[in-house]
Amino acid sequence: MALLPILCYPDPKLHTVAKPVTRFDEALKTKIADMFETMYEAKGIGLAATQVDFHERLIVLDVSETKDQPLVVINPTIVSASSQHIVGEEGCLSVPGIYDEVERAQTVEIAYLDEQGQSKRLVAHDLLSICIQHEMDHLMGRVFVEYLSPLKRNRIKTKMIKAQREAARS
Ligand code: GNR
Ligand code: NI
């Protein structure tokens, strides 16, 4: 088990488009275990492989209060999305300290593979739906701040660069 470094916005690597997972081997199991360890340690409810500089379509999630409902989602596709939308306050482990409202489909149905490579379907509502859409965006190289106004996004970018410069000096 290992903690993986999380890429921080505006790292250009966060805009990499992930490729499908093709090998369901021991290396993948290790990556999944390391991603869960990293996500739980960072108090996140989800983590996309992109955020740990691994560019395959792999997500780990756990939106439960009790942190005992791990979910592995590989090669996800949206089967359907509700026309009903919801606005939720989002944060991101790659944009620490920034929270803002994003509108998403309230319900999504996804098709995906589990860690054994078995086909699955899942209908997700509310927070799980939001989290799945947030993580699938990461796999497409998209970070939630890209939904905010250019003014807000530029302020966030400047703040992140400054924070990273100060962290590197200390
Ligand atoms: O931990 C996280 N919380 C969160 C809250 C609202 C909407 C999305 C998220 S995902 C985020 C972890 C993360 O950055 N995943 O990519
Ligand atoms: Ni994120």
Short mmCIF file of C-alpha atoms in Angstrom, two decimals, residues 15 30 47 135:
data_model
loop_
_atom_site.label_atom_id
_atom_site.label_comp_id
_atom_site.label_asym_id
_atom_site.label_seq_id
_atom_site.Cartn_x
_atom_site.Cartn_y
_atom_site.Cartn_z
CA HIS A 15 -6.05 17.82 -18.87
CA THR A 30 -2.35 -2.45 -6.53
CA LEU A 47 -10.61 9.96 -6.83
CA GLU A 135 -14.81 11.92 -11.66
#
